mmCIF file of C-alpha atoms and ligand atoms in Angstrom:
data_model
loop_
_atom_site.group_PDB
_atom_site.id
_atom_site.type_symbol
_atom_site.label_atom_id
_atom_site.label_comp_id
_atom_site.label_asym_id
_atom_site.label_seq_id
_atom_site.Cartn_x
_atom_site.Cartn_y
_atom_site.Cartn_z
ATOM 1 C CA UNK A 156 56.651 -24.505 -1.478
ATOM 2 C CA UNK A 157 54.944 -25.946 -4.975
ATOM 3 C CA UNK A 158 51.538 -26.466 -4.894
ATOM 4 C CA UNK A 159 49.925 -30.057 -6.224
ATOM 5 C CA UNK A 160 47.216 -28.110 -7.629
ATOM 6 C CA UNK A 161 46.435 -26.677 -11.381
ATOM 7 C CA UNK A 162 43.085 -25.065 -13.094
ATOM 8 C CA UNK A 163 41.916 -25.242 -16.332
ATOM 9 C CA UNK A 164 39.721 -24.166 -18.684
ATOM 10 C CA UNK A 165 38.321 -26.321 -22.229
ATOM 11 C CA UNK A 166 37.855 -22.798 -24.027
ATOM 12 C CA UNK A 167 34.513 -22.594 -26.070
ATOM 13 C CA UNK A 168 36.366 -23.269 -29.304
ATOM 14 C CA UNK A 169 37.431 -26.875 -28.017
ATOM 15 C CA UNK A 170 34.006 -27.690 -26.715
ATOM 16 C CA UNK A 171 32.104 -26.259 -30.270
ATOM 17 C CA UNK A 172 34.366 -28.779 -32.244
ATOM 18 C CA UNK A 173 33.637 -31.820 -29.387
ATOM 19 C CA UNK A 174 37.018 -31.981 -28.232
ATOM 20 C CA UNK A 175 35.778 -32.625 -24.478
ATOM 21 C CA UNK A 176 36.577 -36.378 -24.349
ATOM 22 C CA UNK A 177 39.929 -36.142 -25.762
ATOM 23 C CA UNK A 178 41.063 -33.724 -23.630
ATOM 24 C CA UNK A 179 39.985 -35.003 -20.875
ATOM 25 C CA UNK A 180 41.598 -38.230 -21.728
ATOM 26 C CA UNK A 181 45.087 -36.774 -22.197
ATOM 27 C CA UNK A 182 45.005 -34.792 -19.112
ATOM 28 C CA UNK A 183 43.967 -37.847 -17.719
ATOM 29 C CA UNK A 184 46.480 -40.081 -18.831
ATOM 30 C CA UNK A 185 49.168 -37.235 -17.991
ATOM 31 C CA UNK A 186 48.068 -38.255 -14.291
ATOM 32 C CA UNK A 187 46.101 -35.293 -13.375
ATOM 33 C CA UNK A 188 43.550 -36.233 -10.898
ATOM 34 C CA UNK A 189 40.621 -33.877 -11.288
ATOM 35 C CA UNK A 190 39.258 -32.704 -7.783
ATOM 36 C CA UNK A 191 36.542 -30.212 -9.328
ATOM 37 C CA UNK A 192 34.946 -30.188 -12.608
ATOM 38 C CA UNK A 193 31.747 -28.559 -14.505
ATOM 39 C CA UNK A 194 30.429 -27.553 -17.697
ATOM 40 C CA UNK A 195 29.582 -23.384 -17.500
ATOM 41 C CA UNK A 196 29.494 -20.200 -19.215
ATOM 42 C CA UNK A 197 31.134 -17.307 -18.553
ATOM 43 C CA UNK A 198 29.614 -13.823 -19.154
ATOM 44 C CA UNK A 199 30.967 -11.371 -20.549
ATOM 45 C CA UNK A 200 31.636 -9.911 -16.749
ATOM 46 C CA UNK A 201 32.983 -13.122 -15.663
ATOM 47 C CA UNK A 202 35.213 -13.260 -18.640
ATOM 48 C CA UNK A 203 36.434 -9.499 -17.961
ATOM 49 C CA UNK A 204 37.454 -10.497 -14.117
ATOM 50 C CA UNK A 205 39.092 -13.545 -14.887
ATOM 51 C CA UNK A 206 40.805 -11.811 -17.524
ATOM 52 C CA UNK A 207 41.895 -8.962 -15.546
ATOM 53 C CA UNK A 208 45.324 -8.692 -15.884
ATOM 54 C CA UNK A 209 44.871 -8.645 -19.496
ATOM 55 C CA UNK A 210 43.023 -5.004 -19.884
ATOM 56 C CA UNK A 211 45.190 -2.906 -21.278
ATOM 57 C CA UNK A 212 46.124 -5.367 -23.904
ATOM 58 C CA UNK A 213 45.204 -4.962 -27.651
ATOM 59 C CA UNK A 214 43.738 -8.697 -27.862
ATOM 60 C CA UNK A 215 41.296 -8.262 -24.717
ATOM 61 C CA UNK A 216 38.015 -7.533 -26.149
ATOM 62 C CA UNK A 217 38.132 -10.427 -28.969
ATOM 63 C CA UNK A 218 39.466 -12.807 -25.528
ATOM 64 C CA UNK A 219 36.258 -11.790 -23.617
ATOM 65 C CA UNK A 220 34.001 -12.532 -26.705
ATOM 66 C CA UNK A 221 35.770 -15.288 -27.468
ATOM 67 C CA UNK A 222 35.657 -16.790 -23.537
ATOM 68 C CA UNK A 223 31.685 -16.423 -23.150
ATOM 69 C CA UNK A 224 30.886 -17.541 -26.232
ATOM 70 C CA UNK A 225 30.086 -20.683 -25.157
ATOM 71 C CA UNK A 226 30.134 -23.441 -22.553
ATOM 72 C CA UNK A 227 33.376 -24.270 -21.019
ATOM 73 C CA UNK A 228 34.548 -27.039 -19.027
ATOM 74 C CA UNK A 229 36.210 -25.526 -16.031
ATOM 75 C CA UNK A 230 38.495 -28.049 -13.491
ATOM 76 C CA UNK A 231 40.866 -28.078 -11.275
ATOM 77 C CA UNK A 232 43.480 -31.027 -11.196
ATOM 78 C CA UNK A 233 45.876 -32.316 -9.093
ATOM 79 C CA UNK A 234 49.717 -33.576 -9.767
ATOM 80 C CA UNK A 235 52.866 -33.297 -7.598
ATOM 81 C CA UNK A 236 54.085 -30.194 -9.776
ATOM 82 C CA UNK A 237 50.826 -29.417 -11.172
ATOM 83 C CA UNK A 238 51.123 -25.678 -12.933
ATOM 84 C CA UNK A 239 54.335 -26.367 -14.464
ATOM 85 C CA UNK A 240 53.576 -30.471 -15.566
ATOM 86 C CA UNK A 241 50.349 -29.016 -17.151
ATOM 87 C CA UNK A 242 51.876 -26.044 -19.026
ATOM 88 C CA UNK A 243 54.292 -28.452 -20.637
ATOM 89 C CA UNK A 244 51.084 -30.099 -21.713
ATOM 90 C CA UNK A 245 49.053 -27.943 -22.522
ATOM 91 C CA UNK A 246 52.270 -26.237 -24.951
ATOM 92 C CA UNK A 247 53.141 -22.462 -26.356
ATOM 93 C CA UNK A 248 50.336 -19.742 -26.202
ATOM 94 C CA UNK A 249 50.613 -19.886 -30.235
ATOM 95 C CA UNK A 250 49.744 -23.546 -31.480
ATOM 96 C CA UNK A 251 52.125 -22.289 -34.076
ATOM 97 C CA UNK A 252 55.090 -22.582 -31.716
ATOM 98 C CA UNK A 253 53.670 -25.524 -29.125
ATOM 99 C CA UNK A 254 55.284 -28.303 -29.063
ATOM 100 C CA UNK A 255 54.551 -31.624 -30.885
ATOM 101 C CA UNK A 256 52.384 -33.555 -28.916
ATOM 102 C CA UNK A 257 50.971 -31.007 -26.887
ATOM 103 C CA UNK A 258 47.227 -30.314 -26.500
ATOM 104 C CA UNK A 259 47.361 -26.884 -28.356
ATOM 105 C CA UNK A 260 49.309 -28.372 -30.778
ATOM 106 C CA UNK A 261 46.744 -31.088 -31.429
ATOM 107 C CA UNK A 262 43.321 -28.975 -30.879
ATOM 108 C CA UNK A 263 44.027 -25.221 -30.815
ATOM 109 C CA UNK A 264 43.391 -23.243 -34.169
ATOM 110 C CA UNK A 265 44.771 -19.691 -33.358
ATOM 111 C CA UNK A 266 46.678 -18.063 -30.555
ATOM 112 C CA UNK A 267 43.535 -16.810 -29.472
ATOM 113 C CA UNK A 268 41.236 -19.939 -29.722
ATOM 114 C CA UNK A 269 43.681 -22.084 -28.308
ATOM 115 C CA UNK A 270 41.573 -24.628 -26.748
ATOM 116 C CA UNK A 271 42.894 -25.170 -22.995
ATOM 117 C CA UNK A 272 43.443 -22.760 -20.302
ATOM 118 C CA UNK A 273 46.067 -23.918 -17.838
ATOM 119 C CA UNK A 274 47.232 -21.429 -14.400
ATOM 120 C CA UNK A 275 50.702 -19.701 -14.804
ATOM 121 C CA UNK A 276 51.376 -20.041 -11.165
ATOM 122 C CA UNK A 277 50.857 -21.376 -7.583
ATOM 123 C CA UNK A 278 49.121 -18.058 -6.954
ATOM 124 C CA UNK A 279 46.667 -17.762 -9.291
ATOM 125 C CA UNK A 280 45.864 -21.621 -9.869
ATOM 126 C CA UNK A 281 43.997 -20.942 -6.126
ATOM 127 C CA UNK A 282 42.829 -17.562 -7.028
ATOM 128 C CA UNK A 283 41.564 -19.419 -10.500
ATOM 129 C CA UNK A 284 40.120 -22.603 -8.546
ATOM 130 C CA UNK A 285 38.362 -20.243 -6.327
ATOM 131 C CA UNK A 286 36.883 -18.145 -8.982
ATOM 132 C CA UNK A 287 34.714 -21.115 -10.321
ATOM 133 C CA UNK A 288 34.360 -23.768 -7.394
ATOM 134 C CA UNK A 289 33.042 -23.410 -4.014
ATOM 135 C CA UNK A 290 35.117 -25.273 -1.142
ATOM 136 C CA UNK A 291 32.615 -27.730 -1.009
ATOM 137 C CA UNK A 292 33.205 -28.730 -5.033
ATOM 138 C CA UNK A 293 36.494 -29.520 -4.804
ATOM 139 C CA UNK A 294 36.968 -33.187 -3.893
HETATM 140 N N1 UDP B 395 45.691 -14.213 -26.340
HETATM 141 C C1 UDP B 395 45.372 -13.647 -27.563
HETATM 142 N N2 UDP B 395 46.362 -12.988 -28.266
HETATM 143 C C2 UDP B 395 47.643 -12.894 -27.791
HETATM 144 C C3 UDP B 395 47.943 -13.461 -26.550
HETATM 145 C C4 UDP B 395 46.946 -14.114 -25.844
HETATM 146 O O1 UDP B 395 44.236 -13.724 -28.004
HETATM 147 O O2 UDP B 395 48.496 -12.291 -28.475
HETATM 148 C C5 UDP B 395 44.640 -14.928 -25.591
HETATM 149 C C6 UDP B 395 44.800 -16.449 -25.664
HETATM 150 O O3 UDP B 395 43.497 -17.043 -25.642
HETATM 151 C C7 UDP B 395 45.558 -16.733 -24.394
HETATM 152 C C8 UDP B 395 44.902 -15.733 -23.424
HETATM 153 O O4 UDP B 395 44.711 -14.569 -24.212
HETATM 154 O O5 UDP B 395 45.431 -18.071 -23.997
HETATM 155 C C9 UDP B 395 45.720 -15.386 -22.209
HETATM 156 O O6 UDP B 395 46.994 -14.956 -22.630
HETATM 157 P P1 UDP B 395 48.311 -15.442 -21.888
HETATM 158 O O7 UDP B 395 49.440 -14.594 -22.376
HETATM 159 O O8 UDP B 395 48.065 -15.494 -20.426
HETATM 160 O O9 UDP B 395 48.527 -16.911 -22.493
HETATM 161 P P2 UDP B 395 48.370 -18.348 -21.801
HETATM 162 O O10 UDP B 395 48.787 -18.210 -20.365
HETATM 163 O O11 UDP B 395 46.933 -18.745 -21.956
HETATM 164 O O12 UDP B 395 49.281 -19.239 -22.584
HETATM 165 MG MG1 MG B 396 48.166 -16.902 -18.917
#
């Protein structure tokens, strides 16, 4: 069974350049409903765990600099089809290859600072949620 539920992360690069409020609007007008949301940074710890699955790869160290740079805006959001809907809007890893229209497209500068976070499954969209929100923060 699909979950309804998504997270996502504004990545420091996105806040830096004030991107908030637009991406918040198209995410909005994509009809997510956010259920959780705050403004936090990671450190570098928080960056590593969340980031896990990426150790052994070459680009991990520059992602867990990049990651607690800076304030993020972390959320979780809520859409029948939620991971897969907000993939597609969020577009390709590499702003290079997302499509047009797409929020990396539109705000992402690199395939590292790529400006939105968004779950790759069911599975870790809870384990994701759960990392940042309490039960009680998600509405
Ligand atoms: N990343 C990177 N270099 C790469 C691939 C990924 O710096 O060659 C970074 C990028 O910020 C990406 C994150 O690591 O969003 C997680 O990678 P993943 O393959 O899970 O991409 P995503 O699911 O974010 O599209
Ligand atoms: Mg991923």
């Amino acid at each position: 069974m699909s979950s309804n539920r998504t997270f996502t992360m504004i990545k420091p690069d996105a806040v830096e350049k004030g991107h908030i409020g637009a991406i918040l609007s198209k995410i909005d007008a994509s009809g997510f409903r956010i259920v959780s949301i705050k403004m936090t940074q990671m450190s570098k710890r928080d960056a590593e765990m969340f980031y896990a699955v990426h150790q052994e790869r070459p680009f991990f160290d520059d992602l867990v600099s990049f990651m607690s740079r800076g304030p993020i805006i972390a959320a979780i959001l809520e859409k029948e089809n939620a991971v897969d809907d907000f993939r597609t809007l969020i577009g390709a890893t590499n702003p290079e290859e997302a499509a047009a229209g797409t929020l990396r497209k539109e705000f992402a500068t690199s395939v590292g600072e790529n400006a939105v976070h968004g779950s790759d499954s069911d599975e870790n969209a809870a384990l994701e949620g759960a990392f940042h929100f309490s039960a009680r923060e998600i509405y």
